[in-house]
Tab-separated table of C-alpha atoms and ligand atoms in Angstrom:
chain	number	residue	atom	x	y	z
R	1	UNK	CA	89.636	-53.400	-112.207
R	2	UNK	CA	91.847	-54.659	-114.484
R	3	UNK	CA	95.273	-54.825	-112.910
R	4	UNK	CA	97.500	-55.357	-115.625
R	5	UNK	CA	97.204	-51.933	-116.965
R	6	UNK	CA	98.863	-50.882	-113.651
R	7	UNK	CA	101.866	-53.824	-113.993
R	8	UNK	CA	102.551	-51.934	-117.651
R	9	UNK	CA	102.369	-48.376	-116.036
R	10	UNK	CA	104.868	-49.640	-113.511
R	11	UNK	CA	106.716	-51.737	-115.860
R	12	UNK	CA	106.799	-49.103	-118.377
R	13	UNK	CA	108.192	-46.467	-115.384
R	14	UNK	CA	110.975	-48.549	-114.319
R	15	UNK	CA	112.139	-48.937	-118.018
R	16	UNK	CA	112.002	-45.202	-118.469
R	17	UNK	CA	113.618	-44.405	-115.323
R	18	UNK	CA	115.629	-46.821	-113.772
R	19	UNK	CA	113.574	-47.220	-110.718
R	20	UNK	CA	110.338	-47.518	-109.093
R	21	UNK	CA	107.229	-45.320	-108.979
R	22	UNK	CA	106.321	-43.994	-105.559
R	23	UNK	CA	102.683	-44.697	-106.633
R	24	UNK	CA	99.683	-45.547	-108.775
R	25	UNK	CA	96.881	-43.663	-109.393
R	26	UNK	CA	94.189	-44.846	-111.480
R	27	UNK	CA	91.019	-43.040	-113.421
R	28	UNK	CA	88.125	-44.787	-115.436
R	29	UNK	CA	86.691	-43.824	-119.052
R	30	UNK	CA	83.265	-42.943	-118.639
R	31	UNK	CA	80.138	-43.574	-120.383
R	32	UNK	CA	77.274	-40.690	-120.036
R	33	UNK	CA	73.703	-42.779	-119.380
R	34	UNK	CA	71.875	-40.079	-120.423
R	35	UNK	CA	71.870	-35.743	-121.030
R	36	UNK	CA	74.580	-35.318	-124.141
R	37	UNK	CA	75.971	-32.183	-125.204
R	38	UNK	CA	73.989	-30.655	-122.066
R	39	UNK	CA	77.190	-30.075	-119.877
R	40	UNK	CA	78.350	-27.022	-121.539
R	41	UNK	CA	74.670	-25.339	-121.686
R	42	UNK	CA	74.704	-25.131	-117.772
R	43	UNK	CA	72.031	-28.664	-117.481
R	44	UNK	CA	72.238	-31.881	-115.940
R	45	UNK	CA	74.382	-34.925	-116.685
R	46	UNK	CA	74.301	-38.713	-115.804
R	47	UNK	CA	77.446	-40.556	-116.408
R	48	UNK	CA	79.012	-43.499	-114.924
R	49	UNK	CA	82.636	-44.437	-114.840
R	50	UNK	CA	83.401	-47.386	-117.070
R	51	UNK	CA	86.170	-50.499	-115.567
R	52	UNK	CA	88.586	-49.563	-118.174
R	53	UNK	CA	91.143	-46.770	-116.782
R	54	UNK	CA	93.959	-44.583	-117.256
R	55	UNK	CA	97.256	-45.708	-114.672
R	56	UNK	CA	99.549	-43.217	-113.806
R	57	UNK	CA	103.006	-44.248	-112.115
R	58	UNK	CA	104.800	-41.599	-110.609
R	59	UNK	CA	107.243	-40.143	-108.782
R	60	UNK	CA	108.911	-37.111	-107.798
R	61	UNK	CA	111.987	-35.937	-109.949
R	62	UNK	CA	115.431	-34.488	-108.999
R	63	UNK	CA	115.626	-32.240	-111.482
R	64	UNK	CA	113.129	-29.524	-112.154
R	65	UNK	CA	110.194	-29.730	-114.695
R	66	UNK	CA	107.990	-33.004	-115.866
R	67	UNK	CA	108.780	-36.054	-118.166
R	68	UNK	CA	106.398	-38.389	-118.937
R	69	UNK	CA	106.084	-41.506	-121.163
R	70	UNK	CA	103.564	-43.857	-121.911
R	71	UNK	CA	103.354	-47.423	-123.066
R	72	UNK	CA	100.756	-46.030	-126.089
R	73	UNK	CA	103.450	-43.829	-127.260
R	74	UNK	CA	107.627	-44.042	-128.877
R	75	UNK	CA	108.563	-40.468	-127.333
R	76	UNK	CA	109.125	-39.627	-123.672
R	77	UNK	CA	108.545	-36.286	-123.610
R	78	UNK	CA	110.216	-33.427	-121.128
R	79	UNK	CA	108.650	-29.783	-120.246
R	80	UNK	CA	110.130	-27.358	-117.714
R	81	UNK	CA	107.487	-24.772	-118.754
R	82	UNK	CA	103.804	-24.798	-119.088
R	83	UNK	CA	102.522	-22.153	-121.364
R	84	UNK	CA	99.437	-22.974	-123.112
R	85	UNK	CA	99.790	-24.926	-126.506
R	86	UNK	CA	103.679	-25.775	-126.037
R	87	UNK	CA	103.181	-28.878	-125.464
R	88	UNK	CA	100.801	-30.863	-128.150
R	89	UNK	CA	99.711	-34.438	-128.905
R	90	UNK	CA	98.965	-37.220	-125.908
R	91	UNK	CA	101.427	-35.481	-123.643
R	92	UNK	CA	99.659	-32.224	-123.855
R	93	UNK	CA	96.750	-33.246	-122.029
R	94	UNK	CA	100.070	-34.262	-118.990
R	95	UNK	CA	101.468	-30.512	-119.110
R	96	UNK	CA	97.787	-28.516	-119.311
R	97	UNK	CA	97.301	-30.656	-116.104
R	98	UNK	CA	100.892	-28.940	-114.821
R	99	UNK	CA	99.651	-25.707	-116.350
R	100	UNK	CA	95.941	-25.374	-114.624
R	101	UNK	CA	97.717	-26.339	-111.413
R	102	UNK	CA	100.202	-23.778	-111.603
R	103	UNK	CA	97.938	-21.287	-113.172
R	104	UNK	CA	95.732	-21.733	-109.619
R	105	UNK	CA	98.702	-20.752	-107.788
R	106	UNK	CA	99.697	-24.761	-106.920
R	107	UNK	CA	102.971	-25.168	-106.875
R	108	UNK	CA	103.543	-28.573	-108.168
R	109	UNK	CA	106.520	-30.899	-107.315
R	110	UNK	CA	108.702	-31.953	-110.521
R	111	UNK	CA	107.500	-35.691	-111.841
R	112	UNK	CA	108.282	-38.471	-113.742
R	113	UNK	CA	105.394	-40.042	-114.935
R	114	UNK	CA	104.579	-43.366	-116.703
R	115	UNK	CA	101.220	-44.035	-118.321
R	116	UNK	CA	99.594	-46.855	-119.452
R	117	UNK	CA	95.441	-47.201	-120.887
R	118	UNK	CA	92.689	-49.470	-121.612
R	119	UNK	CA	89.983	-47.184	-122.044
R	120	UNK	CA	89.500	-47.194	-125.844
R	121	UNK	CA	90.784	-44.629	-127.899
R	122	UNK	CA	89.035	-41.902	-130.131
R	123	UNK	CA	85.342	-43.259	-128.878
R	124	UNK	CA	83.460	-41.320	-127.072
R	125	UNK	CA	84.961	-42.442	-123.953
R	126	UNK	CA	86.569	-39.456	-122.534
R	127	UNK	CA	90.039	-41.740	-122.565
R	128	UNK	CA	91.683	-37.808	-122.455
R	129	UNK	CA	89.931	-36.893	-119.551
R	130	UNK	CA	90.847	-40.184	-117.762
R	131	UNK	CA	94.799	-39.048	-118.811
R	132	UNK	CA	93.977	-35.452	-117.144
R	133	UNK	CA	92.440	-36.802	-113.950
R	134	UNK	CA	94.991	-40.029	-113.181
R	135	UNK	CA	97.950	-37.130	-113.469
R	136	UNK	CA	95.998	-34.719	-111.731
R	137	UNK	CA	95.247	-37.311	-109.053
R	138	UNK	CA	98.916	-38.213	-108.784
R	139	UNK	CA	100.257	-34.953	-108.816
R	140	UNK	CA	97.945	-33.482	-106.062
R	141	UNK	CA	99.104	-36.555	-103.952
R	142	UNK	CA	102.391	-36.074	-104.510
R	143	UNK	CA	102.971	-32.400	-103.482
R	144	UNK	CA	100.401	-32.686	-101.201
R	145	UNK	CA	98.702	-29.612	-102.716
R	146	UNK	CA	95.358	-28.735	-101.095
R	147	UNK	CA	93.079	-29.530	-103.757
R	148	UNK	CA	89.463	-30.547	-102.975
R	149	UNK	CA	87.748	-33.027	-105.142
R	150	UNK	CA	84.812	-31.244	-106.074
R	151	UNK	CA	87.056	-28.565	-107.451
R	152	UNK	CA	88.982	-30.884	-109.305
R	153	UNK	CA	86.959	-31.703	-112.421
R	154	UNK	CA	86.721	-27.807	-113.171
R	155	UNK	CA	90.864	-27.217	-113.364
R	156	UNK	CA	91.491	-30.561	-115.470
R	157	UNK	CA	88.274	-29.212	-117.855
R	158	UNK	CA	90.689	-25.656	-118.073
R	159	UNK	CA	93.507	-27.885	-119.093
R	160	UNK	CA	91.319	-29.518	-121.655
R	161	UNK	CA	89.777	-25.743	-122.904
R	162	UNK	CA	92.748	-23.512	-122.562
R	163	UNK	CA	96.034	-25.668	-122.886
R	164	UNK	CA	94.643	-27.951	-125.481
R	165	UNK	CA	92.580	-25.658	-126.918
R	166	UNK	CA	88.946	-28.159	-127.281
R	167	UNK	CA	85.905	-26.365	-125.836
R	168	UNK	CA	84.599	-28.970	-124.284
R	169	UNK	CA	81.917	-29.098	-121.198
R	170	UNK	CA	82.704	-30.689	-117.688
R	171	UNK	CA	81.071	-33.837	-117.662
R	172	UNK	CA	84.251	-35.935	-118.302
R	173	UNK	CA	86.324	-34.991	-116.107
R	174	UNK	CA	83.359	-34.894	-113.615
R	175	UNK	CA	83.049	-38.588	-114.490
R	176	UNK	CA	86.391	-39.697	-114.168
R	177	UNK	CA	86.584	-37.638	-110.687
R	178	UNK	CA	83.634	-38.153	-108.708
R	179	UNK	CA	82.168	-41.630	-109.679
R	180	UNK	CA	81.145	-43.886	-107.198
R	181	UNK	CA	81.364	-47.806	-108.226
R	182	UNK	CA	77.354	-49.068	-108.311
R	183	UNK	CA	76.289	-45.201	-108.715
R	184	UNK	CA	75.226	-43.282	-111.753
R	185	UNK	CA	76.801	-39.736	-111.095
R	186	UNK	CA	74.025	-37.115	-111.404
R	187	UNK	CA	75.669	-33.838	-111.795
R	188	UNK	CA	74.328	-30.135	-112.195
R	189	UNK	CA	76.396	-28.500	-114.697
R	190	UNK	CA	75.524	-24.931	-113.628
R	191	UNK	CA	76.053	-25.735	-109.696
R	192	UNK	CA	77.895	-28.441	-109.872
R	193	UNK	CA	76.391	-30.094	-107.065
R	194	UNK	CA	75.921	-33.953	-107.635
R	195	UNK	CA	73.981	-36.683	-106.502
R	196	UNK	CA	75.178	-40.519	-106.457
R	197	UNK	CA	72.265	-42.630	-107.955
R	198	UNK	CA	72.055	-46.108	-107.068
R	199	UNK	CA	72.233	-47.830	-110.422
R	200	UNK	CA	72.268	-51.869	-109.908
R	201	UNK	CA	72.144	-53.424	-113.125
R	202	UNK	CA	72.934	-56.838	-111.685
R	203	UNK	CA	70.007	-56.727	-108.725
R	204	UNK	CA	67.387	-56.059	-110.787
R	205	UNK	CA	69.169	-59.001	-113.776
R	206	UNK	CA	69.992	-56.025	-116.293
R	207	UNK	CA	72.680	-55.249	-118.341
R	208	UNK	CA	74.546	-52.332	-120.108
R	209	UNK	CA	75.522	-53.134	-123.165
R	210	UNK	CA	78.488	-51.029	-124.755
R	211	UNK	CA	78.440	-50.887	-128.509
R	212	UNK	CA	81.906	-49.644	-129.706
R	213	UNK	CA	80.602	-48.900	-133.400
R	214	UNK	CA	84.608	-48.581	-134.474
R	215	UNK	CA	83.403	-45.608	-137.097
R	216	UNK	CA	86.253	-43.454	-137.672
R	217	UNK	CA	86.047	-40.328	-135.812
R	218	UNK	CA	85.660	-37.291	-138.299
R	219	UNK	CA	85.008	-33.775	-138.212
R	220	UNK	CA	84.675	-33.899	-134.724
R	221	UNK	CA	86.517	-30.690	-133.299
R	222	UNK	CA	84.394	-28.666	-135.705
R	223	UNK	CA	81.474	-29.851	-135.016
R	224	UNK	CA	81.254	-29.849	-131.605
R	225	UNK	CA	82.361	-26.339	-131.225
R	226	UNK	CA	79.629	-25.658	-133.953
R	227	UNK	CA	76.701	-27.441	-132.005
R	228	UNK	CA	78.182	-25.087	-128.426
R	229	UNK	CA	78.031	-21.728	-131.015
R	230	UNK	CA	74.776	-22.220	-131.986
R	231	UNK	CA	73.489	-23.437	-128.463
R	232	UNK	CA	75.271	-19.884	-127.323
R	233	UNK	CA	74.183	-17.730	-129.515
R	234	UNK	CA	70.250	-19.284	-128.901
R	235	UNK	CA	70.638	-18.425	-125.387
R	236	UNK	CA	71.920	-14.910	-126.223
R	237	UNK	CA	68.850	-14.032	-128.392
R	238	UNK	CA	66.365	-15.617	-125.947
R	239	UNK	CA	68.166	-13.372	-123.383
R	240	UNK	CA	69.001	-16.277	-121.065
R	241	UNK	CA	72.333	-17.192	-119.386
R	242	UNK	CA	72.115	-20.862	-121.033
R	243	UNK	CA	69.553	-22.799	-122.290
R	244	UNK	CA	70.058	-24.554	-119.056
R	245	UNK	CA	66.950	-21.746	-118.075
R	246	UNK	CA	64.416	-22.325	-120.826
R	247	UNK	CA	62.634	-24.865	-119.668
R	248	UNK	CA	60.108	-27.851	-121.542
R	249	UNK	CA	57.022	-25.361	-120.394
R	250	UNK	CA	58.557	-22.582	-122.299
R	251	UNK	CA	59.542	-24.042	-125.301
R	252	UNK	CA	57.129	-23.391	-127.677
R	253	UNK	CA	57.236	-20.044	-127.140
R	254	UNK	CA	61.301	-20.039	-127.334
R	255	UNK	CA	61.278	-21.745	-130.631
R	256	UNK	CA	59.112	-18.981	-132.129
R	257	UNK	CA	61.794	-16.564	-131.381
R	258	UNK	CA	64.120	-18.238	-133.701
R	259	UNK	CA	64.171	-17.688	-137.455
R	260	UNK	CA	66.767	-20.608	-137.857
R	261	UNK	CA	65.535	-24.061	-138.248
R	262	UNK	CA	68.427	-25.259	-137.251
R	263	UNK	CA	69.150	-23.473	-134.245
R	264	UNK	CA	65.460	-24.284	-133.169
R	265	UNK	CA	66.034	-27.701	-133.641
R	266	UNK	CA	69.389	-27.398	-131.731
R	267	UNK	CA	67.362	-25.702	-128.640
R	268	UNK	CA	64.912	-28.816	-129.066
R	269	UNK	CA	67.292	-31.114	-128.430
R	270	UNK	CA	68.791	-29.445	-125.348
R	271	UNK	CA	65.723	-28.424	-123.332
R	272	UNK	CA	63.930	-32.039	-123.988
R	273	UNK	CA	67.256	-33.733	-123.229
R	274	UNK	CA	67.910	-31.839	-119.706
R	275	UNK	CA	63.883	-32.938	-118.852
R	276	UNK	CA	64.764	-36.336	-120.134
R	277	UNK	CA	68.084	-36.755	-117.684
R	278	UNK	CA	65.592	-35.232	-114.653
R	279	UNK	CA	63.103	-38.017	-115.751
R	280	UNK	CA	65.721	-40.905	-115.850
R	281	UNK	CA	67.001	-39.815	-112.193
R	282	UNK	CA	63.453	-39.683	-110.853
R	283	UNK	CA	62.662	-43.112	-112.126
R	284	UNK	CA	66.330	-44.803	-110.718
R	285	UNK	CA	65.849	-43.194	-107.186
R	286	UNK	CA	62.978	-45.490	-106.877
R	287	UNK	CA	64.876	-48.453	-108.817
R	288	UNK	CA	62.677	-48.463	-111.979
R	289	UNK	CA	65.382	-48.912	-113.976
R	290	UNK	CA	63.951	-50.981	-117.011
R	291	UNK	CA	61.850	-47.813	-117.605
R	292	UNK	CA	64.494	-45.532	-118.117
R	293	UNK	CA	64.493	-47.828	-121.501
R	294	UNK	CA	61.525	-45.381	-123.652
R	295	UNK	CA	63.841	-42.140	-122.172
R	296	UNK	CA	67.115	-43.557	-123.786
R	297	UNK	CA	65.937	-44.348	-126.866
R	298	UNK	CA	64.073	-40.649	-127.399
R	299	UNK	CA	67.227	-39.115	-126.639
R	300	UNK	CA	69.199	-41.188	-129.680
R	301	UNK	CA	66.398	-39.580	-131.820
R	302	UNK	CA	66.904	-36.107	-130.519
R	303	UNK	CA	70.650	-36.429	-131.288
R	304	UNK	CA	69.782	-37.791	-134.753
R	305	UNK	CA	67.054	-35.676	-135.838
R	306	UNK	CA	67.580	-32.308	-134.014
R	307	UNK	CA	71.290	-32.454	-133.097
R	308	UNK	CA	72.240	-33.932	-135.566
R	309	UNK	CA	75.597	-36.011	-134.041
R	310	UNK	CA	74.688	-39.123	-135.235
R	311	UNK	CA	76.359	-41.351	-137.786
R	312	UNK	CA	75.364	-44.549	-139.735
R	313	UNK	CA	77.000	-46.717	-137.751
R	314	UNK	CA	75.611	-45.574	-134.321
R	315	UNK	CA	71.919	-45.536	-135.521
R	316	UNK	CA	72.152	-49.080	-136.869
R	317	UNK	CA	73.487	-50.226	-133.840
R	318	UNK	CA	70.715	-48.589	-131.738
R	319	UNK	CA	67.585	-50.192	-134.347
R	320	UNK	CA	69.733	-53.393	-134.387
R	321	UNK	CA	69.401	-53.393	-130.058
R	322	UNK	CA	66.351	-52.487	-129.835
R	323	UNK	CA	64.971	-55.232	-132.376
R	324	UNK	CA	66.370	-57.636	-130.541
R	325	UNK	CA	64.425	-56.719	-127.669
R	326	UNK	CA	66.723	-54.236	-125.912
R	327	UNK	CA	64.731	-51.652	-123.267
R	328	UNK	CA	66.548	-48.324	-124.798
R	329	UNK	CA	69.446	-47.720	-126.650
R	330	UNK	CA	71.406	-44.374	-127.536
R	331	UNK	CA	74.257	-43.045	-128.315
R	332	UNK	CA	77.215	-41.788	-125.626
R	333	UNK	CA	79.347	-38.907	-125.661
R	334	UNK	CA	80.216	-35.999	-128.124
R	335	UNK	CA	78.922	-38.094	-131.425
R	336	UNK	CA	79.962	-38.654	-135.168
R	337	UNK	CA	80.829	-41.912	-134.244
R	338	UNK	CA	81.757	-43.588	-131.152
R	339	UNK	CA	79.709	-45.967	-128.801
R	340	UNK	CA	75.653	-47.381	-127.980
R	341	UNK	CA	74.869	-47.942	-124.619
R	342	UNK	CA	71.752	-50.847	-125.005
R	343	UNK	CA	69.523	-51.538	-121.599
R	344	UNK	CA	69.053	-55.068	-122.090
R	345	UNK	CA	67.983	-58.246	-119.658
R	346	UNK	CA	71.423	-59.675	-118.613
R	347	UNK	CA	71.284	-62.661	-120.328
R	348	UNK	CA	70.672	-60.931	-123.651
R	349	UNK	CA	74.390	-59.844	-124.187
R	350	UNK	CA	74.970	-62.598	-126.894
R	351	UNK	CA	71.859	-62.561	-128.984
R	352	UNK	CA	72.081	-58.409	-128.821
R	353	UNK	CA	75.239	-58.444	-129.918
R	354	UNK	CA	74.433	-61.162	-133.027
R	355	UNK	CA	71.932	-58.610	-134.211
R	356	UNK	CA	74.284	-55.953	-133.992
R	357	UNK	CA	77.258	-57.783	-135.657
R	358	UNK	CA	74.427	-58.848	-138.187
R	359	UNK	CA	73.002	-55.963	-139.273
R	360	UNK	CA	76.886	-54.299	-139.128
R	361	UNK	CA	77.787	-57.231	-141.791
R	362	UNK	CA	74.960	-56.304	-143.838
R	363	UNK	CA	75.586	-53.137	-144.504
R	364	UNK	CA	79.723	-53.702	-145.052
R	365	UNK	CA	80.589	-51.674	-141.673
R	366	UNK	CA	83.818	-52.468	-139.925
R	367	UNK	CA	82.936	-54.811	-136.855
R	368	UNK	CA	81.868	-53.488	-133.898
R	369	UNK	CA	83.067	-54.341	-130.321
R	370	UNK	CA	80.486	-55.133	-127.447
R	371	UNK	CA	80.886	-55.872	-123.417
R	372	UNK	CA	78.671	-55.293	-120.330
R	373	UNK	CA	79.645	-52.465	-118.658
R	374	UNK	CA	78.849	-51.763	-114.876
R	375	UNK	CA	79.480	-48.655	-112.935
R	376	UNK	CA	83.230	-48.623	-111.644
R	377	UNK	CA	84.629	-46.067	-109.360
R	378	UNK	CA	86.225	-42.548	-109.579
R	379	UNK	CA	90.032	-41.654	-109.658
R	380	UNK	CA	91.815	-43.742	-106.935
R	381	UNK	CA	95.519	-44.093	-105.525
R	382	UNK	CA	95.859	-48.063	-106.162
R	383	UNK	CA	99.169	-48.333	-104.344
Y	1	LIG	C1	82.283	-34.719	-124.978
Y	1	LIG	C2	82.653	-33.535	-124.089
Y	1	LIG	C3	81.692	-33.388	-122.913
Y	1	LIG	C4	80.236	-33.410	-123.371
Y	1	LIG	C5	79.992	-34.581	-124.324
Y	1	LIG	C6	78.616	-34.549	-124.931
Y	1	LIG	O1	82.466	-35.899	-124.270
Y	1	LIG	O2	83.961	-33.677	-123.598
Y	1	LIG	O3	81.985	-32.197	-122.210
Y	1	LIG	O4	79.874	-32.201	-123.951
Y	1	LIG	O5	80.932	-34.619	-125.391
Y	1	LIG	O6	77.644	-34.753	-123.969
């Protein structure tokens, strides 16, 4: 871990407020290996938490209600109350954390908070849900409110849904929560029971390479809720709770009940994507993790052809990887931009990342950014 992100949350705390924090508490970005867009349809996720984090200094206040500040940001910003919406921008993500606490019947100490980042903004790497779980981390240390950690991802996920108002699923905050460093977390949406799978890129002289295509972000509130509409109202006419229950064997039969193309293409993508995360965890438990390459790369082409989340820049970056020899490559999180994850030998950073920057220069994109990612740990108290 990176420390100076928690020297500017503490600098940036004792600049706002005169003294110091009574703690850190730190929570990574995530990237998801495998199983997009599958969260919110009741299936089965396989993130792992990335190095980069959220910091949250803090400290209880004298005065009632919650400032916070954050070194990404000119305003400090003050609430006393927490209805839904009343507080918008960065700092709304800080008071739907205070509101999903209180809504649970929590009563949560008054704070002072100081935040500081180097989980990349705007792509794809749930930096928001790092913000929600490093306060809600903090804050449930703080008062000492009885919170336990499996339930934790579910309240910061209400914050994210009903204070900010994005309908998002629960991987992220799942991610940012429960990781284990060396693990992949493998998590059952519907259940939410998870499994830590052993995931060492460095044992078996792999790498993850992370492919920040730097495509601006667009259209990406509206589509998302789109794509979770039309997964919905699929499960509604196949009279299942979520697509979660149709399974690969009863597919073909599914996609005949559709008269939209695009909704059957949409049900493609999520019933061959849940079998595809089931078939990556069955290959790591036994450490065959070059072979989780083919799986990777059929799930970009899922999310290209039948989900249709891709962009330009993603899908060069994933034929650019996998020219130069990479095992898989795919997309990682919501889509329209965003980040590649490329399985690659680990001394095949530089020349994957030539082709990349090559084929990116060809076709007039901005750069991209690359690095080697290994699985860090969850949400932590660093001092
Ligand atoms: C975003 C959402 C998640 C999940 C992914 C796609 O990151 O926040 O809940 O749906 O997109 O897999």
């Amino acid at each position: 871990m990176d420390m100076t992100v928690a020297s500017s949350a503490t600098e940036a705390f004792r600049n706002a407020y005169g003294t110091d924090p009574a703690g850190l508490w730190a929570a990574p970005g995530r990237v998801n290996l495998i199983g997009e867009h599958t969260d919110y349809n009741d299936g089965f996720v396989l993130p792992f938490a990335l190095p980069q984090h959220v910091v949250a200094a803090a400290a209880p206040a004298g005065t009632p209600g919650w400032t916070v500040c954050s070194t990404l940001a000119e305003e400090t910003v003050t609430f006393t109350t927490t209805e839904p919406g009343g507080v918008e921008g960065w700092a709304g993500y800080v008071a739907g954390i205070v509101w999903a606490l209180r809504d649970a019947g929590f009563d949560v100490p008054p704070a002072r908070l100081a935040l500081a980042s180097d989980v990349p903004l705007g792509s794809g790497l749930s930096s928001s849900a790092a913000v929600e779980s490093a306060v809600l981390t903090a804050l449930v240390e703080l008062g000492g409110l009885e919170l336990p950690l499996a339930e934790r991802p579910a309240l910061a996920q209400r914050a994210e849904n009903v204070y900010v108002g994005a309908p998002t699923g629960i991987m992220d905050q799942s991610a940012s929560i429960r990781c284990v460093e060396g693990r992949a977390l493998f998590l059952d949406c519907r259940s939410l029971a998870v499994e830590q799978i052993p995931f060492d890129l460095a044992a078996a002289g792999l790498a993850i390479l992370i492919v920040n295509s730097n495509a601006p972000h667009q259209h990406v509130d509206g589509e998302y809720g789109a794509r979770r509409k039309s997964c919905e109202e699929a499960a509604r006419i196949l009279g299942v709770p979520a697509l979660r229950d149709v399974t690969p064997d009863d597919l073909a039969a599914a996609l005949e009940k559709l008269d939209d193309d695009v909704m059957r293409r949409r049900v493609r993508h999520i019933v061959t994507e849940n079998q595809r995360v089931l078939d990556t965890v069955t290959l790591l438990r036994t450490g065959r993790i070059r072979e989780i390459g083919p799986l990777m790369t059929a799930s970009h082409a899922s999310m290209r052809d039948d989900f249709e989340i891709t962009v330009d820049q993603v899908d060069v970056a994933v034929e650019a990887a996998l020219a130069a020899g990479a095992y898989g490559a795919r997309m990682t999180g919501g889509g329209f931009g965003g980040c590649v994850l490329a399985l690659i030998d680990a001394d095949q950073a530089g020349k994957t990342t030539a082709a990349v920057e090559a084929a990116y220069e060809k076709r007039s994109f901005t750069a991209p950014t690359t690095w080697s990612a290994t699985p860090g740990p969850g949400a932590t108290r660093l001092s």
